[in-house]
XYZ file of C-alpha atoms in Angstrom:
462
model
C 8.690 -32.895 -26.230
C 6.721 -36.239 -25.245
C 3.025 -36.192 -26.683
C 0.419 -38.850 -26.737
C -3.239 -39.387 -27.513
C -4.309 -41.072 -24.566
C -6.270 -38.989 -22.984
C -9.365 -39.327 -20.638
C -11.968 -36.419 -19.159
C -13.846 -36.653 -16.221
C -16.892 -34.251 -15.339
C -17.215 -31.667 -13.435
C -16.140 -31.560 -9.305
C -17.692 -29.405 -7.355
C -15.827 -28.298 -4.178
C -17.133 -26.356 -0.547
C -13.915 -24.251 0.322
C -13.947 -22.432 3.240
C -14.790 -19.338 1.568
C -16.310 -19.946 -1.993
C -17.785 -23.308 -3.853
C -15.063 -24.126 -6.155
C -15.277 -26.646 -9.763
C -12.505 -28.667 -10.181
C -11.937 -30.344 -14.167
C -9.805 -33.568 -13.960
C -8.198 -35.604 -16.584
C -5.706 -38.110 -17.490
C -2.992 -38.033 -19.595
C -0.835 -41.374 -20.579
C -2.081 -42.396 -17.299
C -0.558 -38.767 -15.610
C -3.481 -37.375 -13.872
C -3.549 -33.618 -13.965
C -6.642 -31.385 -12.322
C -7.794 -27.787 -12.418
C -10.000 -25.412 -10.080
C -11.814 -22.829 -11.598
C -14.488 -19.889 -9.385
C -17.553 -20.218 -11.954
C -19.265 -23.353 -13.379
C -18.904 -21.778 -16.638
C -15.115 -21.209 -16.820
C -15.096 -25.005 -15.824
C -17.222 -25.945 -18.365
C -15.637 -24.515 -21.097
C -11.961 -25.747 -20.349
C -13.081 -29.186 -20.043
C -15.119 -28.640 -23.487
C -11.793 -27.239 -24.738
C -10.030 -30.511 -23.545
C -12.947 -32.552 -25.137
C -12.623 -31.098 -28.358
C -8.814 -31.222 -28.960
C -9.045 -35.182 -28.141
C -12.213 -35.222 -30.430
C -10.054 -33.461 -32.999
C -7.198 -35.791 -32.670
C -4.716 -32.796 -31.442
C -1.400 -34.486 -29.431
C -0.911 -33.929 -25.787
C 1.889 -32.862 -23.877
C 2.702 -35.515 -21.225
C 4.532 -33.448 -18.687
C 2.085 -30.426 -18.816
C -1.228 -32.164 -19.488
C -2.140 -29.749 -21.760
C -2.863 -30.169 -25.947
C -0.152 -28.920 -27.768
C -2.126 -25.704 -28.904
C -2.690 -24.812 -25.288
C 1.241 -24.964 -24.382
C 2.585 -22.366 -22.698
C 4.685 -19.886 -24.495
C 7.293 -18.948 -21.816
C 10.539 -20.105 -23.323
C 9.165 -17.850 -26.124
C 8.647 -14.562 -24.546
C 11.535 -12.713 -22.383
C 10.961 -11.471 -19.139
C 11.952 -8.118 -20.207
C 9.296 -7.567 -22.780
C 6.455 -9.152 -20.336
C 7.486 -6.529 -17.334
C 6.621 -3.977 -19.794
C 3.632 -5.645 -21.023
C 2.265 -5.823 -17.699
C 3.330 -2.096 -16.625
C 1.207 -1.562 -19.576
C -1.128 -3.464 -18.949
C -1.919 -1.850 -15.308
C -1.466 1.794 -16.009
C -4.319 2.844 -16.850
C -6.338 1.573 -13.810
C -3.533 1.698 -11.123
C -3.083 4.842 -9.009
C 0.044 6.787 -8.506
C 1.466 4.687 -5.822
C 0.615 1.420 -7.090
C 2.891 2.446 -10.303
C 5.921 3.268 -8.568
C 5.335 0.083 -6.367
C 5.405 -2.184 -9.331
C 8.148 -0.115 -10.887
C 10.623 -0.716 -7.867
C 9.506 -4.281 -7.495
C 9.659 -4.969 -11.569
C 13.315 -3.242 -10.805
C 14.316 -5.324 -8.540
C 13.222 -8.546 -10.345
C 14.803 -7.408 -13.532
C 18.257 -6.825 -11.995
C 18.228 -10.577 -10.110
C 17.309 -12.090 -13.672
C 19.844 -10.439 -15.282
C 23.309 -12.983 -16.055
C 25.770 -10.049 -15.408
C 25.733 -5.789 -15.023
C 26.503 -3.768 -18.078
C 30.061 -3.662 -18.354
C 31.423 0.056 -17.545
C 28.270 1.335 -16.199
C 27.220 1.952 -12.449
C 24.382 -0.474 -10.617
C 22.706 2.598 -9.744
C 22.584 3.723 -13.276
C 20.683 0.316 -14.521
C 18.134 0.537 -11.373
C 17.412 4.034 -12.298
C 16.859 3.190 -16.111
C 14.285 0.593 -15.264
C 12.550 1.836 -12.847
C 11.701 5.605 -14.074
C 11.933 4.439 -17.452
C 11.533 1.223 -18.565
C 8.859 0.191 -16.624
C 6.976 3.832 -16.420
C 4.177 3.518 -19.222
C 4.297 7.593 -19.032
C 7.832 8.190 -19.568
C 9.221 5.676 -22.194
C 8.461 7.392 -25.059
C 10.643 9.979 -24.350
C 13.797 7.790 -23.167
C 17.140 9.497 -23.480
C 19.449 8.101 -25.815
C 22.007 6.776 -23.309
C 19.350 5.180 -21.302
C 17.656 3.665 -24.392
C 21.273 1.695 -25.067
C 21.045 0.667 -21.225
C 17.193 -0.693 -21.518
C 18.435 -2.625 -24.530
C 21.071 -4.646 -22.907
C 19.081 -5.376 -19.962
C 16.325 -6.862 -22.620
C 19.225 -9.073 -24.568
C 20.711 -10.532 -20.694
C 17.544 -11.118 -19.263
C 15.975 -14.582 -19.667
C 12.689 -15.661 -20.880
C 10.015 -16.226 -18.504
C 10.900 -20.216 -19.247
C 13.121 -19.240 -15.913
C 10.276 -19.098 -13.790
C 9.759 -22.710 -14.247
C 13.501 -23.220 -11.855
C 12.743 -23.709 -8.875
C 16.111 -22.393 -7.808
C 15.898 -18.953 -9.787
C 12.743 -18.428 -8.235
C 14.162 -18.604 -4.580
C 17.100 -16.522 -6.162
C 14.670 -13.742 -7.137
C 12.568 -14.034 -3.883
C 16.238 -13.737 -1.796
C 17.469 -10.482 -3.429
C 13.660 -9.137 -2.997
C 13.726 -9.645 0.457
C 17.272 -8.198 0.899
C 18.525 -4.360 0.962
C 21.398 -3.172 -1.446
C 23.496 -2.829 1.625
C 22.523 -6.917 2.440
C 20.300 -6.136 5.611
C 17.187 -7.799 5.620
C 14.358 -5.982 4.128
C 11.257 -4.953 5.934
C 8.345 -7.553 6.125
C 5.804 -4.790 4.985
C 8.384 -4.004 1.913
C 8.701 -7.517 0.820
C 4.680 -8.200 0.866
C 4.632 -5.090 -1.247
C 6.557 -6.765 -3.763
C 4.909 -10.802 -3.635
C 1.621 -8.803 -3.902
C 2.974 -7.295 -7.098
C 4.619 -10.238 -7.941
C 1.976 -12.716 -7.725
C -0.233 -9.839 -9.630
C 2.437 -10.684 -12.580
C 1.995 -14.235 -12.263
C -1.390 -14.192 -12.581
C -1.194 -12.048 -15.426
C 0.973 -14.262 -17.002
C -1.334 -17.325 -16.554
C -4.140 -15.571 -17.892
C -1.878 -14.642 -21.112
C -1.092 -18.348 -21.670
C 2.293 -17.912 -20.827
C 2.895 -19.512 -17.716
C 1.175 -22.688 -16.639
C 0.697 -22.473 -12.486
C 2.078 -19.632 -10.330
C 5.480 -20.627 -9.451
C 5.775 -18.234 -6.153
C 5.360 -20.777 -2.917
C 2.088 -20.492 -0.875
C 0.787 -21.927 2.156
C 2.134 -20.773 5.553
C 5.768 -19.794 6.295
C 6.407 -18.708 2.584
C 5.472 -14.518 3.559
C 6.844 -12.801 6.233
C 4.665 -12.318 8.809
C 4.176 -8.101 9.443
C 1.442 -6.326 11.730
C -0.703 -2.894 11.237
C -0.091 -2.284 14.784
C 1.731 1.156 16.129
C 4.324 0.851 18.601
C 2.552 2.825 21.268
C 6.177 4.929 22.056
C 5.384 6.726 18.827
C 2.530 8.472 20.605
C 3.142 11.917 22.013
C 1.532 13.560 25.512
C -0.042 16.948 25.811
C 2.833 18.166 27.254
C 4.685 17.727 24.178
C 2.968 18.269 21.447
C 1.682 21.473 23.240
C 5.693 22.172 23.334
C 5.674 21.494 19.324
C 3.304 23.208 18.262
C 3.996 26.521 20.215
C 7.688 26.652 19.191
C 6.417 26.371 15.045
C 3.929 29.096 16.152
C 6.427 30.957 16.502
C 8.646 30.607 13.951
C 9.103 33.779 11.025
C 8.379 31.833 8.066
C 5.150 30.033 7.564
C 5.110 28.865 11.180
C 1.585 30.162 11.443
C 0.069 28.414 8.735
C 2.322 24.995 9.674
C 0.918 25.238 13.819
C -2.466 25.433 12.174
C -1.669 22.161 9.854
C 0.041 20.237 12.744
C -2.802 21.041 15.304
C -5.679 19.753 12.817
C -4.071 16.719 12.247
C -3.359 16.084 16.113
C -7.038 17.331 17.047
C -9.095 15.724 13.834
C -6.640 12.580 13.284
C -7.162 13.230 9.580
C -4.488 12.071 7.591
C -1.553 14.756 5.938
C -2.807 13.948 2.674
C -6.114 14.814 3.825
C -5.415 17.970 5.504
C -3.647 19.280 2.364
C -6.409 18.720 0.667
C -8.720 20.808 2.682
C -10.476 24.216 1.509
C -11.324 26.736 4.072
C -14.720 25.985 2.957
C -14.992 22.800 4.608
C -14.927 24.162 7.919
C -18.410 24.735 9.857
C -17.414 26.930 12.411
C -20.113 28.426 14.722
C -20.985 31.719 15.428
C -18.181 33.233 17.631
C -21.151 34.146 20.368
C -22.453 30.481 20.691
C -21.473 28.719 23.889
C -21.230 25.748 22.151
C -17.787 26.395 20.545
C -17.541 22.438 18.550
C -17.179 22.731 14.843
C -16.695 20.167 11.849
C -14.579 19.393 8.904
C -16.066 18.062 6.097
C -13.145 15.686 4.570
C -13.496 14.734 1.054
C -10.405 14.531 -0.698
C -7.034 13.702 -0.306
C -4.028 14.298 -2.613
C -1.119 11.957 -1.601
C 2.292 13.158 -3.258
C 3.804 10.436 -5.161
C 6.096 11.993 -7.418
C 5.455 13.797 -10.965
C 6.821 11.205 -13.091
C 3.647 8.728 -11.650
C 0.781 10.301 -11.620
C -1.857 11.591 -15.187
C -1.907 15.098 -14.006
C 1.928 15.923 -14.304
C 2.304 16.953 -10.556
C 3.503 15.450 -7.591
C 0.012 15.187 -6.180
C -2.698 12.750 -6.963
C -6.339 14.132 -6.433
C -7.695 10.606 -5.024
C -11.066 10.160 -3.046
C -10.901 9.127 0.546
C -9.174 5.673 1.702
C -11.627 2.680 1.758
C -14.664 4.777 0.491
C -16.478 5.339 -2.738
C -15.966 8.382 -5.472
C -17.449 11.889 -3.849
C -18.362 10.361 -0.170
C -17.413 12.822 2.677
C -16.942 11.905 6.094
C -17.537 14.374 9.108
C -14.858 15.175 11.507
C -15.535 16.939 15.076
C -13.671 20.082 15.773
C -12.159 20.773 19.302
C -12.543 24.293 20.510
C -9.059 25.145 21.015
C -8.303 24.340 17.195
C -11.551 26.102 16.125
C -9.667 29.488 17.413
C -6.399 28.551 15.471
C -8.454 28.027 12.567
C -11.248 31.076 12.870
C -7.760 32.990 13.175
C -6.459 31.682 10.463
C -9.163 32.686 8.179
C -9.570 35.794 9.377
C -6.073 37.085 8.747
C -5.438 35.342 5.565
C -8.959 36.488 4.392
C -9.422 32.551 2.764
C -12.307 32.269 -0.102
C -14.255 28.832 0.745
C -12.673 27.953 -2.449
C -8.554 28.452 -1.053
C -6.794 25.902 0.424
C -6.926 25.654 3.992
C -2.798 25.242 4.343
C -1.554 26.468 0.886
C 2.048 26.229 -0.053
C 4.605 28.972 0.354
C 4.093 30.271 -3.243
C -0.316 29.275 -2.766
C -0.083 25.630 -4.705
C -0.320 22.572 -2.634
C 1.705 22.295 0.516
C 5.150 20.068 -0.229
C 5.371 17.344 2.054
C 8.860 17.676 1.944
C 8.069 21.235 3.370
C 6.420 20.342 6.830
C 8.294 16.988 7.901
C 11.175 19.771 7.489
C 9.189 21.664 9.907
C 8.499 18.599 12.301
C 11.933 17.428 12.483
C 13.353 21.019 13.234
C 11.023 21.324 16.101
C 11.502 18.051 17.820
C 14.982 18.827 17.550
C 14.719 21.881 19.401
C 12.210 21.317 21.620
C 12.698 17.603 22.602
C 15.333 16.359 25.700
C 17.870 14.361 23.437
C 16.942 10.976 24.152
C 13.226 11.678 23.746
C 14.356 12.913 20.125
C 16.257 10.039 19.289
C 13.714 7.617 20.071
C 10.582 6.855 18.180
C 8.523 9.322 20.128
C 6.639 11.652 17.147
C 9.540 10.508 14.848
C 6.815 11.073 11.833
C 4.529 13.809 10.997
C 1.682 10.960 10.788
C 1.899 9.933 14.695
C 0.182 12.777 15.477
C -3.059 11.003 13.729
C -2.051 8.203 16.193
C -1.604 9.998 18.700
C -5.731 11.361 18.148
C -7.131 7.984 17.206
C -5.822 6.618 20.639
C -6.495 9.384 22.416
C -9.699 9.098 21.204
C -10.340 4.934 21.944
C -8.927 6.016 26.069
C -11.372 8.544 26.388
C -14.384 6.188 26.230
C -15.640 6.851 22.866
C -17.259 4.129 20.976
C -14.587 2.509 18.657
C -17.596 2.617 15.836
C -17.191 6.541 16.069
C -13.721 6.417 15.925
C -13.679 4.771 13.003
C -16.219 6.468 11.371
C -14.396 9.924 12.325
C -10.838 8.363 11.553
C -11.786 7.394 8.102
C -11.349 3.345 8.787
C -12.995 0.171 9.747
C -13.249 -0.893 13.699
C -11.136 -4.187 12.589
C -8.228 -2.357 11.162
C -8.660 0.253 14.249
C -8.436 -2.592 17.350
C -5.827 -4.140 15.074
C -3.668 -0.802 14.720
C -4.430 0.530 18.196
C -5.828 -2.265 20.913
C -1.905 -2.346 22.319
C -2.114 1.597 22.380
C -5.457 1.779 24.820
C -4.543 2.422 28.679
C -5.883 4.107 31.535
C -9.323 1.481 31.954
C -7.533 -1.142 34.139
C -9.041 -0.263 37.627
C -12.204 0.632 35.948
C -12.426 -2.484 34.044
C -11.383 -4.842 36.948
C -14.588 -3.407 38.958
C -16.863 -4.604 36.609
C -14.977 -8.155 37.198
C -15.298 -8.350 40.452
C -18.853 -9.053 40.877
C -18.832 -11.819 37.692
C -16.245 -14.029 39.315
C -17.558 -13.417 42.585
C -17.435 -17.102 43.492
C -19.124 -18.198 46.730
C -18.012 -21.805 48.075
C -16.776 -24.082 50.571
C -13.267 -24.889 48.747
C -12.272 -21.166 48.648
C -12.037 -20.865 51.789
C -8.955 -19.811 53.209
């Protein structure tokens, strides 16, 4: 390793990004100049004063890194085994459910590209499993089995150390099998952001830990895949269907009554199904059964997405969480249509619900399995669908039914500011998921054209 004590500091750069002001420390070393950005003044400050005292101090300097030889990074000494853990670690406590078993998969998927060669005798599947609902679940690795212990501690003794990062070529390696499906079809753009996000979460760890130097994943544009948040508008169902739907699980001997309930709040409310299961019969404010004005409202205010026992604190498959994109405790208000306030007076009445039960309990009274209503939803369409209508993407999820509301919604005229408020998002996110989904305002919209390019003159003459 080449070190030298010529060394030079500059001061401080400040810099006017687009976004943020930005302080840049630059110095030389053996006539290499190297520089660093920083957010704060302060966190420029005190690297340069770090640089300033280890040439004051007469500590060598690395020539290829720039940096004294106290502040090298320690990458060819710590395997990339033992840092995935440290950084599961690391991001349990604060991470929700999902976010776990994202980094998990992705840490999973790194882990077996890294590795020189599979266990001899043992099945792929086998290794993935290991790491993924073991090795990298903070919850579960105290109790590894023994077999599974012996597989974690090959994987640790063939993986490299995170020295590999700094190869260009095993870094394109790793990004390759990320972005590619066991069966070698190309993985979904939304899938592989998933993983770069977690990725470059790692990274960044790993900078802050002095153990990498610089982020080593590319940047700039043309080094993500490009993905969009908006629907494909044949996912949306019509009246005529979903009334179909709904009245064939009406009808159906076991739970159907309690599932037509569930599948009609979601298409009237466009809450989401982790929402709805969420609900307690006493969030509803249903009026009196005299009043003409038969509108009610939800009060949503929880949701509990099911993610899978092995992730979440409370040992079930359901995370209490708050609502998406809002604080701890805030409520939003949802308007009630009529025609669902009967299905849900109904309801109420003849399962004589406390304002403390759950709205759409389980079979057994516990939450409602999520596993237990797609069931339900893919039955029906079966059966109620023309075959080529089933087999496209028409309804294909439980969750298009909240499209199918929001939309409605934004082609009935009402104010996208209210939809978003009602739909539990922002009005960016809602033109960006739904503007291709919003029809029916053509001829209204090209009246209020014609009288603004109502251009009088000589050269339009016929």
């Amino acid at each position: 390793m080449e070190t030298t004590y010529d060394v030079r500091v500059w001061q401080i750069e400040t810099g006017s990004g687009h976004r943020r002001v930005s302080y840049g420390v630059r110095w030389s070393v053996a006539g290499e100049r190297h520089r660093k950005t920083f957010q704060t003044h302060a966190l420029a400050d005190g690297f340069r004063a770090e640089l300033l005292t280890a040439t004051h101090n007469g500590e060598p300097f690395n020539v290829s890194s720039g940096l004294p030889e106290r502040r090298e990074p320690r990458a060819s000494s710590v395997g990339w085994y033992d840092f995935a853990v440290q950084f599961t670690d690391a991001q349990w406590p604060h991470a929700s459910a999902n976010h776990r078993k994202n980094t998990a998969r992705t840490l999973m998927i790194v882990t077996t590209a890294l590795m020189n060669r599979d266990p001899p005798g043992v099945y792929p599947r086998r290794v993935r499993t290991a790491l993924s609902e073991w090795a990298f679940n903070t919850g579960r690795r105290d109790d590894v089995p023994e077999d599974v212990t012996a597989l974690l501690g090959w994987a640790r003794r063939h993986t490299p150390t995170m020295d590999a990062w700094n190869d260009p070529a095993a870094v394109q390696d790793v990004l390759l099998v990320l972005g590619t499906l066991l069966d070698g079809r190309r993985a979904a753009a939304s899938s592989v952001k998933r993983h770069r996000r977690v990725l470059n979460l790692l990274m960044k760890y790993a900078i802050d830990c002095g153990i990498l130097l610089v982020n080593p994943l590319p940047k700039g544009r043309g080094s993500m895949p490009r993905t969009t948040s908006a629907i494909d508008r044949r996912c949306l169902l019509n009246p005529q269907q979903v009334a179909a739907l709904l009245g064939w699980i009406r009808d159906r001997p076991r739970g159907g009554r309690r599932l037509h309930a569930f599948f009609a709040t979601l298409y009237f409310t466009g809450v989401r199904p982790e929402e709805a299961v969420a609900l307690r019969a006493g969030d509803l404010v249903l009026p009196d059964s005299a009043s003409s004005d038969q509108w009610a409202e939800i009060i949503v205010h929880a949701a509990e997405p099911e993610i899978g026992r092995q992730w979440t604190d409370n040992g079930t498959s359901h995370e209490p969480r708050c609502l998406k994109g809002r604080a701890e405790g805030e409520t939003r208000i949802v308007p009630c249509h009529p025609v669902l306030v009967r299905v849900l007076r109904e309801r109420r009445r003849d399962e004589h619900l406390n304002p403390s039960d759950r709205l759409f309990p389980g079979e057994k009274g516990g939450i409602l399995a999520g596993s237990v209503y797609r069931r339900m939803w893919e039955h029906a369409r079966r059966e109620v669908l023309p075959q080529d209508v089933y087999e496209s993407l028409t309804g294909r999820r439980v969750y298009d039914l909240r499209h199918t509301c929001l939309t409605t919604w934004l082609n009935s005229g009402i104010p996208s500011a209210q939809v978003a408020e009602w739909g539990g998002t922002s009005v960016a996110m809602l033109f960006a998921t739904y503007a291709h989904c919003m029809s029916g305002q053509d001829a209204e919209l090209r009246r209020r054209l014609d009288g603004a390019h109502d251009v009088v003159g000589p050269y339009l003459a016929a």
